[in-house]
Coordinates of C-alpha atoms and ligand atoms in Angstrom, one line a residue:
Chain B
M548 CA 28.1 0.8 10.5
P549 CA 26.0 0.0 7.5
E550 CA 22.4 1.5 7.5
I551 CA 20.8 -1.8 6.5
V552 CA 22.2 -5.2 7.1
I553 CA 20.7 -8.3 5.5
E554 CA 21.9 -11.5 7.0
R555 CA 21.1 -14.8 5.3
L556 CA 17.6 -13.7 4.7
T557 CA 15.3 -16.5 3.6
K558 CA 11.7 -16.2 2.8
R559 CA 9.7 -19.2 1.5
Y560 CA 6.2 -19.1 0.1
G561 CA 5.0 -22.7 0.0
E562 CA 7.2 -24.3 -2.7
T563 CA 8.6 -21.0 -3.8
L564 CA 11.9 -19.8 -2.3
A565 CA 11.4 -16.1 -2.9
V566 CA 14.6 -15.1 -1.1
D567 CA 17.4 -17.6 -0.4
E568 CA 20.1 -16.9 2.2
L569 CA 20.5 -13.4 0.9
S570 CA 23.2 -11.2 2.6
F571 CA 24.2 -7.7 1.8
T572 CA 24.6 -4.3 3.3
V573 CA 23.6 -0.8 2.3
D574 CA 25.7 2.2 3.4
G575 CA 24.8 5.9 3.7
G576 CA 26.1 8.3 1.1
H577 CA 25.4 6.1 -1.9
V578 CA 22.6 5.4 -4.2
T579 CA 22.5 1.6 -4.3
G580 CA 20.8 -0.1 -7.2
F581 CA 19.0 -3.3 -6.2
L582 CA 18.8 -5.3 -9.4
G583 CA 17.4 -8.6 -10.4
P584 CA 15.1 -10.2 -13.0
N585 CA 11.4 -10.4 -12.4
G586 CA 10.6 -12.6 -9.5
A587 CA 14.2 -12.5 -8.2
G588 CA 13.0 -11.5 -4.8
K589 CA 13.6 -7.7 -4.7
S590 CA 10.2 -6.7 -3.4
T591 CA 10.1 -9.5 -0.9
T592 CA 13.4 -8.4 0.4
L593 CA 12.2 -4.8 0.9
R594 CA 9.1 -6.0 2.6
A595 CA 11.1 -8.0 5.0
V596 CA 13.4 -4.9 5.8
L597 CA 10.2 -2.9 6.4
G598 CA 8.8 -5.5 8.8
L599 CA 5.8 -6.2 6.6
I600 CA 6.6 -9.9 6.2
R601 CA 8.5 -12.2 8.5
P602 CA 11.6 -14.0 7.2
T603 CA 11.4 -17.7 7.2
S604 CA 15.0 -17.5 8.5
G605 CA 17.8 -15.0 8.7
R606 CA 17.1 -11.3 9.4
A607 CA 17.0 -7.8 8.1
L608 CA 18.2 -5.0 10.3
V609 CA 17.9 -1.3 10.0
L610 CA 20.3 0.8 12.1
D611 CA 21.2 -2.5 13.8
R612 CA 17.8 -3.4 14.9
P613 CA 14.5 -5.0 13.5
F614 CA 12.3 -2.4 11.8
H615 CA 9.6 -2.5 14.5
R616 CA 12.2 -1.6 17.2
L617 CA 13.1 1.7 15.5
S618 CA 12.1 4.5 17.9
D619 CA 10.9 6.8 15.1
P620 CA 10.4 4.7 11.9
A621 CA 8.9 7.5 9.8
R622 CA 11.8 9.8 10.5
T623 CA 14.3 7.0 9.9
V624 CA 13.1 5.2 6.9
G625 CA 11.1 6.5 4.0
A626 CA 9.7 3.9 1.6
S627 CA 7.7 3.5 -1.5
L628 CA 6.7 0.0 -2.5
D629 CA 4.2 0.7 -5.2
A630 CA 3.0 3.9 -6.7
A631 CA -0.5 2.6 -7.0
D632 CA -0.9 2.2 -3.2
V633 CA -3.1 5.2 -2.7
H634 CA -6.9 5.6 -2.1
P635 CA -8.0 7.0 -5.5
G636 CA -10.6 9.2 -3.9
R637 CA -8.2 11.3 -1.9
S638 CA -6.2 14.2 -3.2
G639 CA -2.6 13.9 -3.2
R640 CA -2.3 16.3 -0.5
G641 CA -5.0 14.6 1.5
H642 CA -3.2 11.3 1.1
L643 CA 0.1 12.7 2.4
R644 CA -1.7 14.4 5.3
T645 CA -3.0 11.0 6.5
L646 CA 0.6 9.7 6.5
A647 CA 1.9 12.9 8.1
A648 CA -0.7 12.8 10.8
A649 CA 0.2 9.2 11.7
A650 CA 3.9 10.1 12.0
G651 CA 3.3 13.4 13.8
I652 CA 4.7 15.4 11.0
P653 CA 3.3 18.9 10.5
F654 CA 1.1 19.5 7.4
S655 CA 3.5 22.3 6.3
R656 CA 6.0 19.5 5.5
V657 CA 3.3 17.9 3.2
D658 CA 3.3 21.0 1.0
E659 CA 7.1 21.1 1.1
V660 CA 7.5 17.6 -0.2
L661 CA 4.8 18.2 -2.8
A662 CA 6.8 21.1 -4.0
M663 CA 10.0 19.0 -4.0
V664 CA 8.4 16.4 -6.3
E665 CA 6.8 19.2 -8.4
L666 CA 3.3 18.2 -7.7
T667 CA 2.1 21.4 -6.2
P668 CA -0.3 22.3 -9.1
A669 CA -2.0 18.9 -8.8
R670 CA -2.0 18.6 -5.1
D671 CA -5.7 19.1 -4.5
R672 CA -6.9 16.9 -7.3
R673 CA -8.0 13.4 -6.6
V674 CA -5.4 10.8 -7.2
K675 CA -7.8 8.9 -9.4
G676 CA -6.9 11.4 -12.1
Y677 CA -3.1 11.3 -11.7
S678 CA -0.9 9.8 -14.4
M679 CA 1.6 7.0 -13.6
G680 CA 4.4 9.5 -13.4
M681 CA 2.4 11.7 -11.0
R682 CA 1.7 8.7 -8.8
Q683 CA 5.4 7.9 -8.7
R684 CA 6.1 11.4 -7.6
L685 CA 3.5 11.3 -5.0
A686 CA 4.9 7.9 -3.7
L687 CA 8.3 9.6 -3.6
A688 CA 6.9 12.6 -1.7
G689 CA 5.5 10.2 0.8
A690 CA 8.8 8.5 1.3
L691 CA 10.4 11.9 1.8
L692 CA 7.9 13.2 4.4
G693 CA 9.9 12.3 7.5
D694 CA 13.2 13.6 6.0
P695 CA 14.5 10.0 6.6
R696 CA 18.1 9.0 6.5
I697 CA 17.2 5.9 4.6
L698 CA 15.1 5.6 1.5
L699 CA 13.8 2.4 0.1
L700 CA 12.2 2.7 -3.3
D701 CA 10.8 -0.2 -5.3
E702 CA 10.9 0.6 -9.0
P703 CA 10.6 4.5 -8.6
A704 CA 11.4 5.0 -12.3
N705 CA 8.4 3.0 -13.5
G706 CA 6.2 5.3 -15.7
L707 CA 8.5 8.2 -15.6
D708 CA 9.2 10.1 -18.9
P709 CA 12.8 11.1 -19.7
Q710 CA 12.5 14.4 -17.9
G711 CA 11.1 12.6 -14.9
M712 CA 14.0 10.1 -15.0
R713 CA 16.5 12.9 -15.0
W714 CA 14.7 14.7 -12.3
L715 CA 14.6 11.4 -10.2
R716 CA 18.3 10.8 -10.8
D717 CA 19.2 14.3 -9.6
I718 CA 17.1 14.2 -6.5
L719 CA 18.3 10.7 -5.5
G720 CA 21.9 11.8 -6.1
S721 CA 21.6 14.9 -4.0
L722 CA 19.8 12.9 -1.3
A723 CA 22.8 10.4 -1.2
R724 CA 25.3 13.3 -1.2
E725 CA 23.6 14.5 2.0
G726 CA 24.7 11.2 3.5
R727 CA 21.5 9.3 3.2
A728 CA 21.3 5.7 2.2
V729 CA 19.2 5.3 -0.9
L730 CA 18.2 1.8 -2.1
V731 CA 16.4 1.6 -5.4
S732 CA 15.2 -1.4 -7.1
S733 CA 14.8 -1.1 -10.9
H734 CA 14.4 -2.8 -14.2
V735 CA 15.5 0.2 -16.3
L736 CA 19.1 -0.7 -16.4
A737 CA 20.2 2.1 -18.7
E738 CA 18.7 4.6 -16.2
V739 CA 20.1 2.8 -13.1
E740 CA 23.5 2.9 -14.7
Q741 CA 23.5 6.7 -14.7
T742 CA 21.8 7.0 -11.2
V743 CA 23.5 4.5 -8.9
D744 CA 27.1 4.1 -7.6
E745 CA 26.7 0.9 -5.8
V746 CA 25.0 -2.2 -7.1
V747 CA 23.5 -5.3 -5.5
V748 CA 22.4 -7.9 -8.1
I749 CA 20.2 -10.8 -7.1
G750 CA 18.8 -13.8 -9.1
D751 CA 16.5 -16.5 -7.9
G752 CA 16.6 -14.9 -4.4
R753 CA 20.3 -15.3 -4.1
L754 CA 23.1 -12.7 -4.2
V755 CA 24.8 -12.6 -7.6
A756 CA 27.1 -9.6 -7.2
Q757 CA 27.6 -6.6 -4.9
G758 CA 30.0 -3.7 -5.2
P759 CA 30.7 -0.3 -6.7
L760 CA 29.1 0.0 -10.2
N761 CA 32.5 0.5 -11.8
D762 CA 33.8 -2.8 -10.5
I763 CA 30.7 -4.6 -11.6
V764 CA 30.6 -3.3 -15.1
G765 CA 33.6 -3.6 -17.3
G766 CA 35.0 -6.4 -15.2
E767 CA 36.6 -8.2 -18.1
E768 CA 38.3 -7.1 -21.3
R769 CA 36.0 -6.0 -24.0
P770 CA 36.7 -6.4 -27.8
V771 CA 37.7 -3.7 -30.1
R772 CA 35.1 -2.9 -32.7
V773 CA 36.3 -1.9 -36.1
R774 CA 34.3 -1.0 -39.3
T775 CA 36.0 -1.3 -42.6
P776 CA 35.2 -1.8 -46.2
H777 CA 37.8 -4.6 -46.3
P778 CA 36.8 -7.0 -43.6
D779 CA 38.4 -10.1 -45.0
A780 CA 41.8 -8.4 -45.7
L781 CA 41.9 -6.7 -42.3
R782 CA 40.8 -10.0 -40.6
A783 CA 43.7 -11.8 -42.2
V784 CA 46.2 -9.1 -41.1
L785 CA 44.9 -9.1 -37.5
E786 CA 44.8 -12.8 -37.2
A787 CA 48.4 -13.0 -38.5
D788 CA 49.3 -10.6 -35.7
G789 CA 47.8 -13.0 -33.2
A790 CA 44.5 -11.3 -32.5
G791 CA 41.2 -13.2 -32.3
V792 CA 38.6 -11.9 -34.7
A793 CA 34.9 -12.4 -34.7
T794 CA 32.5 -10.9 -37.1
D795 CA 29.5 -8.9 -36.0
D796 CA 26.1 -9.5 -37.7
R797 CA 27.0 -6.8 -40.2
D798 CA 29.6 -7.7 -42.9
E799 CA 31.6 -4.5 -42.4
V800 CA 32.2 -4.9 -38.6
L801 CA 34.9 -7.0 -36.9
L802 CA 35.2 -7.5 -33.2
V803 CA 38.8 -7.9 -32.3
H804 CA 40.0 -9.7 -29.1
H805 CA 43.4 -9.6 -27.4
C806 CA 44.6 -6.5 -29.3
T807 CA 44.7 -2.7 -28.4
L808 CA 43.0 0.0 -30.3
E809 CA 46.3 1.5 -31.3
R810 CA 47.6 -1.9 -32.8
V811 CA 44.5 -2.4 -34.9
G812 CA 44.8 1.2 -36.3
T813 CA 48.5 0.9 -36.9
L814 CA 48.2 -2.5 -38.7
A815 CA 45.4 -1.2 -40.8
A816 CA 47.4 1.8 -41.8
E817 CA 50.5 -0.3 -42.6
H818 CA 48.4 -2.4 -45.0
G819 CA 46.6 0.5 -46.5
L820 CA 43.2 -0.6 -45.4
A821 CA 40.6 2.1 -44.8
I822 CA 38.8 2.3 -41.4
F823 CA 35.5 4.1 -40.8
E824 CA 35.2 3.3 -37.1
L825 CA 37.4 2.1 -34.3
T826 CA 36.2 1.9 -30.7
R827 CA 36.4 -0.3 -27.7
E828 CA 33.1 -1.9 -27.1
A829 CA 31.8 -0.5 -23.8
Q830 CA 30.1 -3.0 -21.5
T831 CA 26.8 -1.7 -20.4
L832 CA 25.1 -2.6 -17.1
E833 CA 22.6 -4.4 -19.1
D834 CA 25.2 -6.7 -20.7
R835 CA 26.7 -7.4 -17.3
F836 CA 23.4 -7.9 -15.7
L837 CA 22.3 -10.5 -18.3
E838 CA 25.7 -12.2 -17.9
L839 CA 25.2 -12.4 -14.2
T840 CA 21.6 -13.4 -14.1
G841 CA 21.4 -15.5 -17.2
E842 CA 20.0 -14.4 -20.6
G843 CA 17.1 -16.8 -20.3
G844 CA 15.3 -14.6 -18.0
N845 CA 13.4 -17.5 -16.4
V846 CA 10.7 -15.7 -14.4
R847 CA 9.7 -18.0 -11.6
Chain R
M723 CA -2.9 10.1 19.4
N724 CA -1.1 10.6 16.1
V725 CA -2.7 7.3 14.8
L726 CA -6.1 8.4 15.9
R727 CA -5.8 11.7 14.1
S728 CA -4.6 10.0 11.0
E729 CA -7.5 7.5 11.1
L730 CA -10.0 10.4 11.5
L731 CA -8.5 12.1 8.6
K732 CA -8.8 9.0 6.5
L733 CA -12.4 8.8 7.4
V734 CA -13.4 12.3 6.5
S735 CA -11.1 12.6 3.4
V736 CA -13.0 10.1 1.3
R737 CA -16.3 10.8 -0.3
T738 CA -17.9 7.4 0.6
T739 CA -18.2 8.6 4.2
W740 CA -20.3 11.6 3.2
F741 CA -22.3 9.6 0.7
L742 CA -23.2 7.2 3.5
L743 CA -24.1 9.9 5.9
G744 CA -26.2 11.6 3.1
G745 CA -27.6 8.3 2.0
M746 CA -28.8 7.6 5.5
L747 CA -30.5 10.9 5.6
V748 CA -32.5 10.1 2.6
V749 CA -33.3 6.5 3.3
E750 CA -34.2 7.1 7.0
G751 CA -36.0 10.3 6.1
L752 CA -38.2 8.4 3.6
Y753 CA -38.8 5.5 6.1
A754 CA -39.7 7.8 9.0
G755 CA -41.8 10.1 6.8
L756 CA -43.8 7.1 5.2
V757 CA -44.2 5.1 8.4
A758 CA -45.3 8.1 10.4
S759 CA -47.7 9.2 7.7
L760 CA -49.1 5.9 6.5
L761 CA -49.6 3.8 9.6
S762 CA -53.0 3.9 11.1
E763 CA -53.4 5.6 14.4
E764 CA -54.3 2.2 15.8
Q765 CA -51.0 0.7 14.7
L766 CA -49.0 3.7 16.2
R767 CA -50.6 3.4 19.6
G768 CA -48.6 2.3 22.7
R769 CA -45.3 0.5 22.1
D770 CA -46.2 -0.3 18.6
V771 CA -44.8 3.1 17.8
S772 CA -41.4 1.3 18.0
E773 CA -42.1 0.4 14.3
L774 CA -41.3 4.0 13.6
L775 CA -38.7 4.7 16.4
V776 CA -36.3 1.8 15.5
G777 CA -36.0 3.1 12.0
T778 CA -35.2 1.1 8.9
P779 CA -33.0 -1.9 9.3
L780 CA -30.9 -0.2 6.7
I781 CA -29.3 2.1 9.2
T782 CA -27.4 -0.9 10.5
V783 CA -26.1 -1.5 7.1
F784 CA -24.9 2.1 6.7
V785 CA -22.9 2.1 9.9
F786 CA -21.7 -1.4 9.5
T787 CA -20.5 -0.6 6.0
L788 CA -18.7 2.5 7.1
G789 CA -16.8 0.5 9.8
A790 CA -16.0 -2.3 7.3
L791 CA -14.6 0.3 4.9
L792 CA -12.4 1.8 7.6
S793 CA -10.6 -1.5 7.9
T794 CA -10.8 -2.9 4.4
N795 CA -10.0 0.2 2.4
E796 CA -6.3 -0.3 3.7
F797 CA -6.2 -3.6 1.8
R798 CA -8.4 -2.8 -1.1
H799 CA -6.2 0.3 -2.0
R800 CA -3.1 -1.3 -0.5
T801 CA -2.5 1.7 1.8
A802 CA -1.8 -0.9 4.5
D803 CA 1.9 -0.9 3.4
S804 CA 2.5 2.8 4.2
T805 CA 0.2 2.7 7.2
F806 CA 2.1 -0.1 8.8
I807 CA 5.5 1.2 7.8
I808 CA 4.7 4.4 9.7
T809 CA 3.1 2.6 12.6
P810 CA 4.7 -0.8 12.9
Q811 CA 2.7 -1.4 16.1
R812 CA -0.2 -2.5 14.0
E813 CA -2.6 -3.2 16.7
R814 CA -2.6 0.5 17.6
V815 CA -3.9 1.3 14.1
V816 CA -6.7 -1.2 14.5
A817 CA -7.4 0.2 18.0
A818 CA -7.6 3.7 16.5
K819 CA -9.9 2.5 13.7
L820 CA -12.2 1.0 16.4
L821 CA -12.3 4.2 18.2
V822 CA -12.9 6.2 15.0
G823 CA -15.7 3.8 14.1
A824 CA -17.3 4.4 17.5
L825 CA -17.0 8.1 17.0
A826 CA -18.6 7.8 13.5
G827 CA -21.3 5.6 14.9
I828 CA -22.2 8.4 17.4
V829 CA -22.4 10.9 14.6
F830 CA -24.6 8.7 12.6
A831 CA -26.8 7.9 15.6
L832 CA -27.3 11.6 16.2
E833 CA -28.2 12.0 12.6
F834 CA -30.6 9.1 12.9
I835 CA -32.3 10.6 16.0
A836 CA -32.5 14.1 14.4
I837 CA -34.3 12.6 11.2
N838 CA -36.5 10.1 13.1
A839 CA -37.6 12.6 15.8
G840 CA -37.5 15.6 13.7
L841 CA -39.6 14.1 10.8
G842 CA -41.4 11.1 12.3
L843 CA -42.4 12.5 15.6
S844 CA -43.4 15.7 14.3
I845 CA -45.7 14.2 11.8
L846 CA -47.3 12.0 14.6
S847 CA -47.7 15.1 16.7
N848 CA -49.5 16.8 13.7
R849 CA -51.7 13.7 13.5
D850 CA -52.4 14.1 17.3
V851 CA -51.0 10.5 18.0
P852 CA -49.5 10.5 21.5
V853 CA -46.1 9.0 21.9
D854 CA -44.9 7.8 25.2
G855 CA -41.7 9.7 26.1
D856 CA -40.0 6.9 28.1
T857 CA -40.6 4.5 25.3
A858 CA -39.0 6.9 22.8
V859 CA -36.0 7.5 25.0
D860 CA -35.5 3.8 25.6
I861 CA -35.6 2.9 21.9
Y862 CA -33.5 5.9 20.7
T863 CA -30.9 5.0 23.3
G864 CA -30.9 1.4 22.2
V865 CA -30.7 2.2 18.5
A866 CA -27.9 4.8 19.1
V867 CA -25.8 2.3 21.1
G868 CA -26.6 -0.3 18.6
M869 CA -25.3 1.9 15.7
V870 CA -22.1 2.7 17.5
L871 CA -21.6 -1.0 18.1
A872 CA -22.6 -2.0 14.6
C873 CA -19.9 0.4 13.2
V874 CA -17.3 -1.0 15.6
F875 CA -18.4 -4.6 14.6
G876 CA -17.7 -3.6 11.0
V877 CA -14.2 -2.4 11.8
G878 CA -13.5 -5.6 13.7
L879 CA -14.9 -7.9 11.0
G880 CA -13.1 -5.9 8.3
A881 CA -9.8 -6.2 10.2
V882 CA -10.3 -10.0 10.4
L883 CA -11.5 -10.6 6.8
R884 CA -9.6 -7.7 5.0
N885 CA -11.4 -8.3 1.8
Q886 CA -13.9 -5.5 1.3
V887 CA -16.5 -7.3 -0.7
V888 CA -16.3 -10.4 1.5
T889 CA -16.7 -8.3 4.6
V890 CA -19.7 -6.4 3.4
V891 CA -21.3 -9.6 2.1
A892 CA -20.6 -11.3 5.4
G893 CA -22.2 -8.4 7.3
L894 CA -25.3 -8.6 5.2
A895 CA -25.4 -12.3 5.9
V896 CA -25.1 -11.8 9.6
F897 CA -27.7 -9.0 9.7
F898 CA -30.2 -10.5 7.3
V899 CA -29.7 -14.1 6.4
L900 CA -28.7 -15.3 9.9
R901 CA -31.8 -13.6 11.3
G902 CA -34.0 -16.0 9.5
V903 CA -32.0 -19.0 10.8
A904 CA -32.2 -17.4 14.3
L905 CA -35.9 -17.3 14.2
L906 CA -36.0 -21.1 13.7
L907 CA -33.9 -21.8 16.7
G908 CA -36.0 -20.3 19.3
D909 CA -34.3 -19.0 22.5
A910 CA -30.8 -19.8 21.4
G911 CA -31.5 -17.8 18.3
T912 CA -31.9 -14.6 20.4
Y913 CA -28.2 -14.7 21.1
F914 CA -27.3 -14.4 17.5
P915 CA -25.6 -11.0 16.5
A916 CA -28.6 -9.6 14.6
E917 CA -31.1 -10.9 17.2
S918 CA -29.2 -9.4 20.1
L919 CA -28.8 -6.1 18.3
A920 CA -32.5 -6.1 17.7
G921 CA -33.0 -6.8 21.4
L922 CA -30.8 -3.9 22.2
Q923 CA -32.8 -1.6 20.0
G924 CA -35.9 -2.6 22.0
A925 CA -38.4 -3.1 19.2
V926 CA -41.8 -4.3 20.2
G927 CA -43.7 -7.2 18.8
E928 CA -40.7 -9.4 18.9
D929 CA -41.1 -10.3 22.6
F930 CA -39.0 -13.4 22.4
L931 CA -35.9 -11.1 22.0
L932 CA -33.4 -10.4 24.7
S933 CA -34.0 -7.4 26.9
Q934 CA -32.2 -4.1 25.8
V935 CA -29.5 -4.5 28.5
T936 CA -28.8 -8.2 27.8
G937 CA -29.1 -7.7 24.1
G938 CA -26.5 -4.8 24.3
L939 CA -24.1 -6.9 26.4
V940 CA -24.4 -9.8 23.9
F941 CA -23.9 -7.8 20.8
G942 CA -21.3 -5.8 22.6
A943 CA -19.4 -9.1 23.3
Y944 CA -19.5 -10.0 19.6
C945 CA -17.9 -6.6 18.9
V946 CA -15.2 -7.2 21.5
V947 CA -14.4 -10.7 20.2
F948 CA -14.0 -9.3 16.6
A949 CA -12.1 -6.3 17.8
I950 CA -9.5 -8.4 19.6
A951 CA -9.4 -11.0 16.8
G952 CA -8.7 -8.0 14.4
M953 CA -6.0 -6.6 16.4
V954 CA -4.3 -9.9 17.0
L955 CA -4.5 -11.1 13.4
T956 CA -3.4 -7.7 12.1
R957 CA -0.4 -7.9 14.3
T958 CA 0.6 -11.3 13.4
R959 CA -0.4 -11.7 9.7
E960 CA 1.9 -10.6 6.9
I961 CA 1.3 -7.6 4.8
S962 CA 2.0 -8.7 1.2
Ligands
ATP1406 N1 2.7 -13.2 -1.0 C1 3.3 -14.1 -1.9 N2 2.8 -15.3 -1.9 C2 3.4 -16.2 -2.7 N3 4.4 -16.0 -3.4 C3 5.0 -14.8 -3.4 C4 4.6 -13.7 -2.6 N4 5.3 -12.6 -2.8 C5 6.3 -13.0 -3.6 N5 6.1 -14.3 -4.0 C6 7.0 -15.0 -5.0 O1 8.3 -14.8 -4.6 C7 9.2 -14.5 -5.7 C8 9.8 -13.2 -5.6 O2 8.9 -12.1 -5.8 P1 9.2 -10.6 -5.7 O3 8.0 -9.9 -5.8 O4 10.1 -10.4 -4.5 O5 10.1 -10.5 -6.9 P2 10.8 -9.1 -7.6 O6 12.2 -9.3 -7.6 O7 10.2 -7.9 -6.8 O8 10.1 -9.1 -9.1 P3 9.6 -7.9 -10.0 O9 10.9 -7.5 -10.6 O10 8.7 -8.6 -11.0 O11 8.9 -6.9 -9.1 C9 8.3 -14.7 -6.9 O12 8.4 -16.0 -7.3 C10 6.8 -14.5 -6.4 O13 5.9 -15.2 -7.1
MG1407 MG1 9.0 -6.3 -7.3

């Protein structure tokens, strides 16, 4: 049984259709990336899952029931929607204690999660003085308080430095390996690519793609990229061989379709044409994302 | 119980709470000290001593603001998200806030009585101005109950309005601006929130006011209405 089931979820704000008949599921044991351009409906979907907003139609279920029916929500779902959602006058530790008290979690657990997110040295300082990255860590600590089997994180990588990103990647990975369901929305696609193994892509509130990262990326054949000082000569040879050749922005680079790496290399050698570089263009998640959601990036 | 503990913790873990408590010490201390020292013996005779005993009208502002912050801080600092994710039965959060508001009101009321009696009454006794014990007890009781209710009123109004500035301004309007309007309305005006609160406090010289008991019941009814409205609205409205 999936941990989260979203069924034809629709949320309308006046004229805006924030989420439109969206359906997908999230399983335990994976880090699932929840991707979509600005205004695609990611945060709205997470809010609906958490029972903060009511769907216009459709539903979002956690462990097969609506969020407010969970017997122990804090120990089931940990969530961070926005790292800025803290009273700036409280210390990080004080903030987490208010959450722990509400959930009946012992204060010792507060210090434990503070250590997990490496905030121990700053735990008694007022949040007002925290950097963006520190607030993100605090938000994650809040989500981890109840040792939940499901984690919902809205843009947890925002404001993290490269060390912080790597740290987040490691921690999310190990949480998923323990069997938990981890759903992270993000814009930082290069980062997501290294963090997630499942992807849900939405655009304009609708599902665009869902599946394992490897299936989503590299779905279609990518061109061979070859750099040569003799682009015109090589181009003629390749075209004579039946390949399709396009030029890159730079004069020296050709993008070759319908042809293997080996064939390009062999042909070049046969014709005595030097080659400086020969690779198959990798498709990044970003490329695929832009393909799926449209380059225009029409923020609604 | 957990929710109550969390709400108490929220109250004591922000400085504003302590600033308000300290602020009231200073303001009421100044008021009691000045009134007790400067009013003539003539003025302080009999029930006119209520001028001193009811304290400054600002004590209502202090407790009302504290109550309003209890509710509206959640929206101002957007902690409502995590609060209601942890406790999806949102009306329980509001109920806990109302209770914490009442507790805070008691603490503020005790502080008020300590300052007013400790400073004001001791100045009077130094000046050999007699104070009727029953009058003092009646007024202190009324003021204390009024402070508890005003804090609860703030929590309820804050839960209804959510916006911090709007709530505090609305409170000031209710306690000060509306009082002027009430005066123009005669008897009907005595049932206004601030008028009924003044009746509860039992000040003298405003004889047209409701009696302490009736005033308490009327102002209490306002508190109940806003408390219930706050719970119902918090339960049904979206958090976004
Ligand atoms: N409370 C609201 N009232 C009105 N419109 C809203 C509300 N919340 C969201 N929307 C609209 O719903 C759409 C989806 O917003 P949402 O915040 O879910 O997008 P998102 O995918 O999280 O975007 P981002 O990547 O920028 O965070 C947007 O058009 C937004 O303007
Ligand atoms: Mg968002």
